[in-house]
mmCIF file of C-alpha atoms in Angstrom:
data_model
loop_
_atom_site.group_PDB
_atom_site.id
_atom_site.type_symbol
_atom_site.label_atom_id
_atom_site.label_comp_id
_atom_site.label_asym_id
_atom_site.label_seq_id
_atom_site.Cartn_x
_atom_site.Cartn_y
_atom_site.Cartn_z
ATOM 1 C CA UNK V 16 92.459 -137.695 36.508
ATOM 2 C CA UNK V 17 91.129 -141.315 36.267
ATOM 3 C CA UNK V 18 92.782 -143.939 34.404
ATOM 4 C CA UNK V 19 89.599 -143.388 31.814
ATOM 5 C CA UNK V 20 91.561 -140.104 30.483
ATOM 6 C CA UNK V 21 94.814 -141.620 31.393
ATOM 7 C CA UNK V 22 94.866 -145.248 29.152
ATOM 8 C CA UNK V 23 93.956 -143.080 26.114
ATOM 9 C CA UNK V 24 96.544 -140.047 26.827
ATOM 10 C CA UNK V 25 99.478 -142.645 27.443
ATOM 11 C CA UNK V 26 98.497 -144.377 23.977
ATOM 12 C CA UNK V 27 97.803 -140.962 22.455
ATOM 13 C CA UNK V 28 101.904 -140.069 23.276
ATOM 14 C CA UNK V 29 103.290 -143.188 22.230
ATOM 15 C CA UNK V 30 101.227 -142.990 18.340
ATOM 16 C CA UNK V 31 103.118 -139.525 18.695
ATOM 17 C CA UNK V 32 105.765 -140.680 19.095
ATOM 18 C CA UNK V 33 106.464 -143.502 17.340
ATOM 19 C CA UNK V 34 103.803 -141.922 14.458
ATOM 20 C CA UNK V 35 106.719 -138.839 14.219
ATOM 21 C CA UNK V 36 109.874 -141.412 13.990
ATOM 22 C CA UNK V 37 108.107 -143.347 11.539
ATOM 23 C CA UNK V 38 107.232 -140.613 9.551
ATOM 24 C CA UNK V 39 110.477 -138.735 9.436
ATOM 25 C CA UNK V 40 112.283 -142.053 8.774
ATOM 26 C CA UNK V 41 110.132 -143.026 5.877
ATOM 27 C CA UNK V 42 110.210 -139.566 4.682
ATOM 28 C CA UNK V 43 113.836 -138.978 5.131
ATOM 29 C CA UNK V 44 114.731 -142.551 3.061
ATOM 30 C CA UNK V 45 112.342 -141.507 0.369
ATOM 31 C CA UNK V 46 113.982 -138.179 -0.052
ATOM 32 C CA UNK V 47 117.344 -139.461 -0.315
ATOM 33 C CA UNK V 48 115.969 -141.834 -2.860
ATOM 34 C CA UNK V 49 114.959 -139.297 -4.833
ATOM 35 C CA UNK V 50 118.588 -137.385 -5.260
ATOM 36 C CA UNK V 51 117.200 -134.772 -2.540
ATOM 37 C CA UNK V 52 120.666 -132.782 -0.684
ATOM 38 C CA UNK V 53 120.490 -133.926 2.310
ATOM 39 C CA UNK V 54 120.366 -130.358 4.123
ATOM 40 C CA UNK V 55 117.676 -129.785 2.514
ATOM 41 C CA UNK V 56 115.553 -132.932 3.704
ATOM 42 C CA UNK V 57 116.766 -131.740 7.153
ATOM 43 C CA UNK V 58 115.267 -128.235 6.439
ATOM 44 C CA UNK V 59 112.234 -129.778 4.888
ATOM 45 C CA UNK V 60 111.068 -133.318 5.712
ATOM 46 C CA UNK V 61 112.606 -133.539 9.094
ATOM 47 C CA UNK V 62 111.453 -130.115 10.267
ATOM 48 C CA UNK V 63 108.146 -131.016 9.124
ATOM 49 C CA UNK V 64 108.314 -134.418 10.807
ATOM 50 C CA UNK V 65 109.086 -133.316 14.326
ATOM 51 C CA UNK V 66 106.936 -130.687 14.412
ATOM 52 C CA UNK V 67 104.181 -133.310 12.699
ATOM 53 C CA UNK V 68 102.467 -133.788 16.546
ATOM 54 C CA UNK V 69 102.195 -129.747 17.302
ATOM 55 C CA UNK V 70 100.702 -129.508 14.206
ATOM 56 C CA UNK V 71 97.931 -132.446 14.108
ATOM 57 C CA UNK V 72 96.724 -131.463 17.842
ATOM 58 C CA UNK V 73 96.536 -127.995 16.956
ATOM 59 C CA UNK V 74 94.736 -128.610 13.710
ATOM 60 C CA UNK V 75 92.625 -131.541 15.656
ATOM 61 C CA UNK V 76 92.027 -128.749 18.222
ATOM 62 C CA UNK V 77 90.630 -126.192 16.518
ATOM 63 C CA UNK V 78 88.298 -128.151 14.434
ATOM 64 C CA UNK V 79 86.747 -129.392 17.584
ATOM 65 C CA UNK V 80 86.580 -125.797 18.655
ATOM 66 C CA UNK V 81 89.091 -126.000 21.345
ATOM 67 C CA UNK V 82 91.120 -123.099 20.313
ATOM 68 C CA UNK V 83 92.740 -122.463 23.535
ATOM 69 C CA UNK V 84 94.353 -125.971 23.247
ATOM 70 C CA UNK V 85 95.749 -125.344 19.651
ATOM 71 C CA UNK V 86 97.076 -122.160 20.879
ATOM 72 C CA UNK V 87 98.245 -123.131 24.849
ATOM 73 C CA UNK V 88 99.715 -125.915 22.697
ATOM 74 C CA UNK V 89 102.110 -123.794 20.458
ATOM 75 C CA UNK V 90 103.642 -121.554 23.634
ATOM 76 C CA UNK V 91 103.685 -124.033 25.894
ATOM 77 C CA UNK V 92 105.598 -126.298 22.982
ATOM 78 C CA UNK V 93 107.987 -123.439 22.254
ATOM 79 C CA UNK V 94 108.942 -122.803 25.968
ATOM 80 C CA UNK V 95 109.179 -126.803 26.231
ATOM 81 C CA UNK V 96 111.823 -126.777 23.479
ATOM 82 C CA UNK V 97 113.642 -124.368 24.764
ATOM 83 C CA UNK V 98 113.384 -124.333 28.736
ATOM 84 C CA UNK V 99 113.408 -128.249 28.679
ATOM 85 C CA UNK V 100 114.285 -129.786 26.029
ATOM 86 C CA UNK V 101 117.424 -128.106 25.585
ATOM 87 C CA UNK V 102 117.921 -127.414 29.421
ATOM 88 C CA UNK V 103 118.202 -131.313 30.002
ATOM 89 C CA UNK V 104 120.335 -131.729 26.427
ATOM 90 C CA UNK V 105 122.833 -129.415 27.741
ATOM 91 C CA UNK V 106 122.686 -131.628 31.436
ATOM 92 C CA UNK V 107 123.853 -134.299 29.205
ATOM 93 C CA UNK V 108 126.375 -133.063 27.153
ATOM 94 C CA UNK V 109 127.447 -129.391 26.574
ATOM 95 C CA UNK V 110 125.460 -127.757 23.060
ATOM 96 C CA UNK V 111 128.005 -125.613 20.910
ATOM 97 C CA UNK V 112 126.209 -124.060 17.738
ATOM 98 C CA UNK V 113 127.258 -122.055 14.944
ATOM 99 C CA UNK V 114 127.112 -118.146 15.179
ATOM 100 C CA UNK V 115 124.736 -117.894 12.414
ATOM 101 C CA UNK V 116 121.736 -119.451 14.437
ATOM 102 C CA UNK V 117 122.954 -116.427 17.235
ATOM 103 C CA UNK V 118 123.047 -113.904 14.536
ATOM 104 C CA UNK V 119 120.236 -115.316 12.168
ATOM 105 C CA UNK V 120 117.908 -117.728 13.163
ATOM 106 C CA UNK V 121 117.113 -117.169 17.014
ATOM 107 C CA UNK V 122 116.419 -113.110 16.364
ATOM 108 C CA UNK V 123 114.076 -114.722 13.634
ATOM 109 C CA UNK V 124 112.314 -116.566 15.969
ATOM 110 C CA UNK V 125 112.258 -113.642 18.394
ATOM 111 C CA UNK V 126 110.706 -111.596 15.411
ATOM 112 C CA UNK V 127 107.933 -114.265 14.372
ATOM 113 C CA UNK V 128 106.844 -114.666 18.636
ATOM 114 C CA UNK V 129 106.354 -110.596 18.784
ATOM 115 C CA UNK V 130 104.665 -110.840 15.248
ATOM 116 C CA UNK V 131 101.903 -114.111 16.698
ATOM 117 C CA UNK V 132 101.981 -111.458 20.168
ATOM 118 C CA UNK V 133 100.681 -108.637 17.747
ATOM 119 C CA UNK V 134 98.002 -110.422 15.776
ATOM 120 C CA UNK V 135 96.727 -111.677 19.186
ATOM 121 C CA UNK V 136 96.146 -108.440 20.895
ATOM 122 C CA UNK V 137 92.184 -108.186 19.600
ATOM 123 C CA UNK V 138 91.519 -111.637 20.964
ATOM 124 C CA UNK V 139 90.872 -113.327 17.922
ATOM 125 C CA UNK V 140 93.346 -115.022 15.174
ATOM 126 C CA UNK V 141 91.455 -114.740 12.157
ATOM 127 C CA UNK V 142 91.768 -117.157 8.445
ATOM 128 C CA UNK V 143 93.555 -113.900 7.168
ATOM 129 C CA UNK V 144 95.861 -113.776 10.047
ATOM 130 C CA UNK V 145 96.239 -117.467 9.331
ATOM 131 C CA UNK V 146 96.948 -116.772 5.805
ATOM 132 C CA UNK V 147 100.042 -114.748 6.629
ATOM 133 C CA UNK V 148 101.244 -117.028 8.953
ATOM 134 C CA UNK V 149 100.935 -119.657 6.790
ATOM 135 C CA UNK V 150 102.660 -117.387 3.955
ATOM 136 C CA UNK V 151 105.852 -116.864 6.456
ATOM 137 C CA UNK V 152 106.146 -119.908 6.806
ATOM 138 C CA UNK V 153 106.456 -120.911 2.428
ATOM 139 C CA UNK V 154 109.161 -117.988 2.686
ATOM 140 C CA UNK V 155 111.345 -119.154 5.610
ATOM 141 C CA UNK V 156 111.444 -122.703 3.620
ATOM 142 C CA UNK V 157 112.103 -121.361 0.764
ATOM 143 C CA UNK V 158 114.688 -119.375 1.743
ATOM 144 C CA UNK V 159 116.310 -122.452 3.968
ATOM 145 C CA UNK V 160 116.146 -124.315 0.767
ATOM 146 C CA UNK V 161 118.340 -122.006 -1.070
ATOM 147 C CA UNK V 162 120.350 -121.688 1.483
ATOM 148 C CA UNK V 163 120.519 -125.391 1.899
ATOM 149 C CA UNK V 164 121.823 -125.806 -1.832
ATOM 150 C CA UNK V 165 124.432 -123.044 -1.249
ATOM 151 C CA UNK V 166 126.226 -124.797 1.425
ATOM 152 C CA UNK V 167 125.478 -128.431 -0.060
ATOM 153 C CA UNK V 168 127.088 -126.485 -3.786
ATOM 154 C CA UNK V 169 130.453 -125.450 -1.042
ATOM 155 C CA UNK V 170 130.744 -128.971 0.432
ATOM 156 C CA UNK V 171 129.574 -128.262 3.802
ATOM 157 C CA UNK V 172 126.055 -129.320 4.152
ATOM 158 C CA UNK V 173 124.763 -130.892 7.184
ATOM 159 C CA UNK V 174 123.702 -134.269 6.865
ATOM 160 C CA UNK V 175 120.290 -135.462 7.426
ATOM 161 C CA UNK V 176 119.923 -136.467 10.984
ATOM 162 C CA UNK V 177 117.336 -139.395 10.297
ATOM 163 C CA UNK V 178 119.592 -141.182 7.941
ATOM 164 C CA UNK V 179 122.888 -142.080 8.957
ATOM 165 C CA UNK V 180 121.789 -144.971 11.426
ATOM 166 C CA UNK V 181 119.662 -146.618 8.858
ATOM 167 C CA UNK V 182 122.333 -146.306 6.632
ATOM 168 C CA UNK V 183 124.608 -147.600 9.011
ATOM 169 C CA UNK V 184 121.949 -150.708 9.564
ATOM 170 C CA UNK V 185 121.329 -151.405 5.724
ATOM 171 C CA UNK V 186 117.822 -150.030 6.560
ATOM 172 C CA UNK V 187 117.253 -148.184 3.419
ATOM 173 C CA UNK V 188 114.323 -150.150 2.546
ATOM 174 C CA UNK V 189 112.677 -149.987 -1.315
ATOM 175 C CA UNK V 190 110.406 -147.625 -2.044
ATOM 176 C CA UNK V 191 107.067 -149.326 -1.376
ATOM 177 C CA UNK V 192 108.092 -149.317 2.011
ATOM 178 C CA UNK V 193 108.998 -145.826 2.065
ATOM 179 C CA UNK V 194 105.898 -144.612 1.366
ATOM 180 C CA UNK V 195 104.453 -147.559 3.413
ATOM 181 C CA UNK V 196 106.368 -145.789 6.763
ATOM 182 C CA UNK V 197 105.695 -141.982 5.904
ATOM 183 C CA UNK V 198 102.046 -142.835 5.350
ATOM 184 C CA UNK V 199 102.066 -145.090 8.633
ATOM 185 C CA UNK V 200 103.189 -142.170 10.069
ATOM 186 C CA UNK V 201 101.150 -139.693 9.262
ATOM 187 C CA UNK V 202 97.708 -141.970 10.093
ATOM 188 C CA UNK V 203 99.924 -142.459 13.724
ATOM 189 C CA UNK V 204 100.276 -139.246 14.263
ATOM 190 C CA UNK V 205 96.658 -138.423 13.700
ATOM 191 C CA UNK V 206 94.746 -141.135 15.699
ATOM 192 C CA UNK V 207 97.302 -139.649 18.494
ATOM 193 C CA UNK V 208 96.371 -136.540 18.338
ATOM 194 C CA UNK V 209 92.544 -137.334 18.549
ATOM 195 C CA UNK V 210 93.321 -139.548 21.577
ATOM 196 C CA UNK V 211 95.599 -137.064 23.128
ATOM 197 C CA UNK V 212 93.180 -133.718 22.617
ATOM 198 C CA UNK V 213 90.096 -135.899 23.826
ATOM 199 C CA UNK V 214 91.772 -137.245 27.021
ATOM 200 C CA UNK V 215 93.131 -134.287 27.604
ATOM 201 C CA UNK V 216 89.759 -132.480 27.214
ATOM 202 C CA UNK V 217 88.653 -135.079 30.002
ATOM 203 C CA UNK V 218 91.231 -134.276 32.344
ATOM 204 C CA UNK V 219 90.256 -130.634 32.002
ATOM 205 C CA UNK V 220 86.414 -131.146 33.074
ATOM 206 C CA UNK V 221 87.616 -133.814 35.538
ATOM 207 C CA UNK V 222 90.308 -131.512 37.416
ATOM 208 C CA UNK V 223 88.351 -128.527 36.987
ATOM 209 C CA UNK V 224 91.142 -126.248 34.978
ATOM 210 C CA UNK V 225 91.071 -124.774 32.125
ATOM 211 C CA UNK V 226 91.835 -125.091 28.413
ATOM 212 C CA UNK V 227 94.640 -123.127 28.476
ATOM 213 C CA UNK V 228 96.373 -124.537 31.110
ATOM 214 C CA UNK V 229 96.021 -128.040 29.708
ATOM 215 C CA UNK V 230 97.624 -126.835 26.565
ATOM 216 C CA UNK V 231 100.197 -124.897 27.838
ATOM 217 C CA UNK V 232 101.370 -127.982 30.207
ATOM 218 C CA UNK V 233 100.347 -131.732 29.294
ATOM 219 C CA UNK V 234 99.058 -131.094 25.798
ATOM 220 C CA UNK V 235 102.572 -128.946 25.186
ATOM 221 C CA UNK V 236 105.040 -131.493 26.689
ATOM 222 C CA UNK V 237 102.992 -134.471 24.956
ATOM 223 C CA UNK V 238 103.838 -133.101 21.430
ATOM 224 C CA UNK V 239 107.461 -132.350 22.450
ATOM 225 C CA UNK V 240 108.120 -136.042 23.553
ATOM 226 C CA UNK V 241 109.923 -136.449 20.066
ATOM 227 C CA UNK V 242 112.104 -133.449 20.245
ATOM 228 C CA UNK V 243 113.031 -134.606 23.852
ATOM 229 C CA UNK V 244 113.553 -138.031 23.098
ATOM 230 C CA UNK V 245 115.870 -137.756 19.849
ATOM 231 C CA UNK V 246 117.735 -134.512 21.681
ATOM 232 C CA UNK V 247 118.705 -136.398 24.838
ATOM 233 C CA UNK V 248 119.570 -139.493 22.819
ATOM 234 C CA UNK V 249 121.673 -137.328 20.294
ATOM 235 C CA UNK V 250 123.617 -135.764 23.112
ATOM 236 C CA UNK V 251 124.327 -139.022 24.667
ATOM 237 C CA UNK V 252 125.994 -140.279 21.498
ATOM 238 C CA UNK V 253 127.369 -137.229 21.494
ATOM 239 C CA UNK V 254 126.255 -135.334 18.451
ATOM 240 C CA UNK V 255 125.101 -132.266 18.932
ATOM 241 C CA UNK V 256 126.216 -130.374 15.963
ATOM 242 C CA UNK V 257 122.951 -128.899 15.135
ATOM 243 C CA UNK V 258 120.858 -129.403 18.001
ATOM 244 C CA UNK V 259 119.769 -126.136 18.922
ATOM 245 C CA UNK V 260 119.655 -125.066 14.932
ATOM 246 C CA UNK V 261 116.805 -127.686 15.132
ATOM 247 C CA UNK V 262 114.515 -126.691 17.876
ATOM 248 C CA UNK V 263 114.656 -123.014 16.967
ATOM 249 C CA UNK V 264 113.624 -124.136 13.421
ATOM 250 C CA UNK V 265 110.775 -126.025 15.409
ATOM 251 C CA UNK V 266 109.671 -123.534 17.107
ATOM 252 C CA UNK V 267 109.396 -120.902 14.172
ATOM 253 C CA UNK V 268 107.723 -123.958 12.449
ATOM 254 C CA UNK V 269 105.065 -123.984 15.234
ATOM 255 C CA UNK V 270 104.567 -120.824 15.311
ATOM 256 C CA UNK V 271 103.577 -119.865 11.424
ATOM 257 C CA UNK V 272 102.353 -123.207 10.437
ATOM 258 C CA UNK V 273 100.694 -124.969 13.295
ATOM 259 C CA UNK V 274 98.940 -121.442 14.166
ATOM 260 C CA UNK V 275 98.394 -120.463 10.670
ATOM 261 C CA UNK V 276 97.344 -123.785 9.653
ATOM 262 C CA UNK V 277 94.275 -124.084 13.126
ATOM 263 C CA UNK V 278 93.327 -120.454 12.209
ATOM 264 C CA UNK V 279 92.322 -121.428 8.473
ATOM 265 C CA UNK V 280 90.225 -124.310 10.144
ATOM 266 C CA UNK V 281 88.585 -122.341 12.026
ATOM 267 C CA UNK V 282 89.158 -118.912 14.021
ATOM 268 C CA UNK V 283 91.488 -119.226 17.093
ATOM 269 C CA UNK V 284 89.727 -116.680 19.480
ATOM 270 C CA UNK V 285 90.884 -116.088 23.158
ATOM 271 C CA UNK V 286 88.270 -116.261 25.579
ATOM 272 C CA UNK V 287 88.510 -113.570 28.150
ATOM 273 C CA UNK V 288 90.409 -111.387 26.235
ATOM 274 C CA UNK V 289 94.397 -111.772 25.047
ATOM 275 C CA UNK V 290 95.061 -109.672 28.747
ATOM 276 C CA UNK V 291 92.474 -110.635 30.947
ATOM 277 C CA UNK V 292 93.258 -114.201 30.115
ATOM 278 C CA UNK V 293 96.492 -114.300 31.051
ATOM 279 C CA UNK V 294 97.892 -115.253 27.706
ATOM 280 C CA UNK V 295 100.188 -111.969 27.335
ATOM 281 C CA UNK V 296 101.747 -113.567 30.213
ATOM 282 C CA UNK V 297 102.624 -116.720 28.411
ATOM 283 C CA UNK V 298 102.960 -115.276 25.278
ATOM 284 C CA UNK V 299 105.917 -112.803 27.030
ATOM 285 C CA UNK V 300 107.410 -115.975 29.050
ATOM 286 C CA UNK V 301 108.141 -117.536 25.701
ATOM 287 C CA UNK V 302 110.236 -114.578 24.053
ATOM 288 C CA UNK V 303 112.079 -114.417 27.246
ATOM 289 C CA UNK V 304 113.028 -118.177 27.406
ATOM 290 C CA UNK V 305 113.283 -117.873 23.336
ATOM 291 C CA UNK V 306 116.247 -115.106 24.234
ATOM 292 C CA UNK V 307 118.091 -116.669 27.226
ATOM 293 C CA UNK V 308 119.872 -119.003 24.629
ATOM 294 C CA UNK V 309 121.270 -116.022 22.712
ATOM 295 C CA UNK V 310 122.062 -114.436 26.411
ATOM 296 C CA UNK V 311 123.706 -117.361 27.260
ATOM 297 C CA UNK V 312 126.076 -118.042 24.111
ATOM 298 C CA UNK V 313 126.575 -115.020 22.272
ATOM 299 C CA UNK V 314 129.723 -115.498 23.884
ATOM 300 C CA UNK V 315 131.151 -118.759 24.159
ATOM 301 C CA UNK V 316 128.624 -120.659 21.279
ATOM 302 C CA UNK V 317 127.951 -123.304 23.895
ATOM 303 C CA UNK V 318 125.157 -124.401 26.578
ATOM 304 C CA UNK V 319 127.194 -125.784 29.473
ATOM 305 C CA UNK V 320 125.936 -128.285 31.883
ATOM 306 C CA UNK V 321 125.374 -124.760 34.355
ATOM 307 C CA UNK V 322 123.627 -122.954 31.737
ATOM 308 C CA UNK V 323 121.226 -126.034 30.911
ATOM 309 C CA UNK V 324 120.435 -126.018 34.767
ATOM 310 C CA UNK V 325 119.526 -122.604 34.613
ATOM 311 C CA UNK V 326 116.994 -123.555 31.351
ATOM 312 C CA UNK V 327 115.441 -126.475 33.291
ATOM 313 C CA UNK V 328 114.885 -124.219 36.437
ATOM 314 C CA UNK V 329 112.992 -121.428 34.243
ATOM 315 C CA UNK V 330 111.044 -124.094 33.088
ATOM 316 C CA UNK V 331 110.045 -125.586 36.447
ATOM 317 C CA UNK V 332 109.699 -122.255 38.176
ATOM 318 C CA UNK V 333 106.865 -121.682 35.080
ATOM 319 C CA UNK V 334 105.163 -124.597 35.815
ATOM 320 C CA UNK V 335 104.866 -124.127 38.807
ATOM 321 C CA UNK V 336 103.420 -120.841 38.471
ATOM 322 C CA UNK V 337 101.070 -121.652 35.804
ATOM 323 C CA UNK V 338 99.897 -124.733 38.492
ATOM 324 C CA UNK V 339 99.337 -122.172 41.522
ATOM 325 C CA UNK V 340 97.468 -119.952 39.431
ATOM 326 C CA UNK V 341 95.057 -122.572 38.113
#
């Protein structure tokens, strides 16, 4: 990798980054503006906003007809949420969640990965395939939305995560510049993905790997730099009330819309074959690291510092597979 690909990756991550913050910020402030509850902007606006990179390099993939990027991208995101992201969280500070994410939303998530595993099998995600996806994915927010005004109607809604510090700062701004950061955003988020997917096309032809692998390792932790990033901060501070609730969300978000969404550009096939390729491999790593969570707190409700360990190790023992292999 020369510093050719490397200047334009680096600068790729940070529009991600800061192109995500900006956006859920602006987003968030406008919402609450507007008289939205603020569980649901966390269900709707936030969701949307941290999952904003997957989706863009996905979508920027597949239009330059690097499925295998859009796709490597998605698992190799999901596993990062998981097996890192909440791995080094936990090494921080100890994640307790509600039993409802146990009960509810992880099996969900579970459900959607072996439902992705099944349209894979012939090789090919078609724009019909995409059209489901993209169809499970106006149902889950639907139904998150009426749940969201349920528990906002009982008095127990969960606060919008992006808000309370800029509250806190007298940074609600007016609402010029509102729409000024959410549309800053957005254009941040997309000239980041182009640089990311074309330097990390680069660094594919220059180290001699494959698509797949690139998307299942740099591409993958690139667009989970924001998830990281707030998680560790949040469990410094200390508040990790709905931590986990959020990268599970994430990762069902990636895995209807970002697919669905880079199928209806254009057809995600599989070169090789969904076996031959290796991808049932990945695909199967993910459910299992999607499941250790509900192994490891259907008891207790909590990630300790041990447990989080035991995420992070999964996670380097996988890399380091998928790096000998390639």
């Amino acid at each position: 990798m020369t510093f050719t690909h490397l200047i334009p990756f680096l600068a790729g991550l940070l529009l991600l980054y800061y192109g995500a913050g900006w956006l859920v910020q602006g987003a968030s402030l406008l919402a609450r503006s507007l008289g939205l509850a603020p569980m649901v902007i966390g269900l709707t606006v936030v969701a949307f906003g941290t999952s904003a990179p997957e989706l863009v390099v996905s979508m920027v993939s597949a239009f330059k007809g690097k499925s295998m990027i859009a796709l490597g991208n998605v698992v190799g995101s999901n596993i990062c949420n998981i097996a890192l992201v909440l791995g080094l969280t936990a090494v921080f500070q100890p994640v307790t969640t509600s039993r409802i994410v146990i009960t509810r939303d992880i099996p969900l998530m579970l459900g959607v990965s072996a439902f992705l595993m099944l349209l894979s099998l012939n090789s090919m995600i078609g724009r019909f395939e995409g059209m489901l996806l993209l169809g499970g994915i106006i149902a889950y927010t639907v139904f998150n939305y009426k749940v969201g005004l349920r528990i906002d109607r009982t008095g127990a809604g969960v606060t919008d995560p992006a808000a309370p510090d800029l509250v806190a700062h007298g940074q609600v701004r007016k609402r010029w510049v509102q729409y000024l950061m959410a549309a800053g955003g957005i254009a941040a988020v997309v000239v980041g993905a182009d640089l990311l997917v074309d330097a990390a096309v680069g660094m594919m032809t220059a180290l001699g790997v494959n698509e797949k692998f690139v998307g299942l390792t740099v591409v993958a932790f690139g667009t989970s730099v924001p998830e990281l990033a707030t998680s560790v901060v949040a469990a410094m501070k200390k508040e990790m009330d709905i931590s986990l609730g959020n990268l599970v969300g994430s990762n069902v978000f990636n895995l209807l819309s970002v697919v669905g969404a880079s199928a209806m550009i254009r057809p995600i096939s599989i070169p090789g074959g969904f076996v031959h390729s290796g991808l049932v491999i990945d695909y199967l790593v993910m459910m299992a690291i999607s499941a250790l969570p509900w192994i490891l707190m259907r008891r207790d409700l909590t990630i300790t510092r041990r447990k989080g360990l035991i995420l992070f190790g999964c996670y380097a023992i996988y890399v380091m597979f998928l790096i000998l292999k390639s």
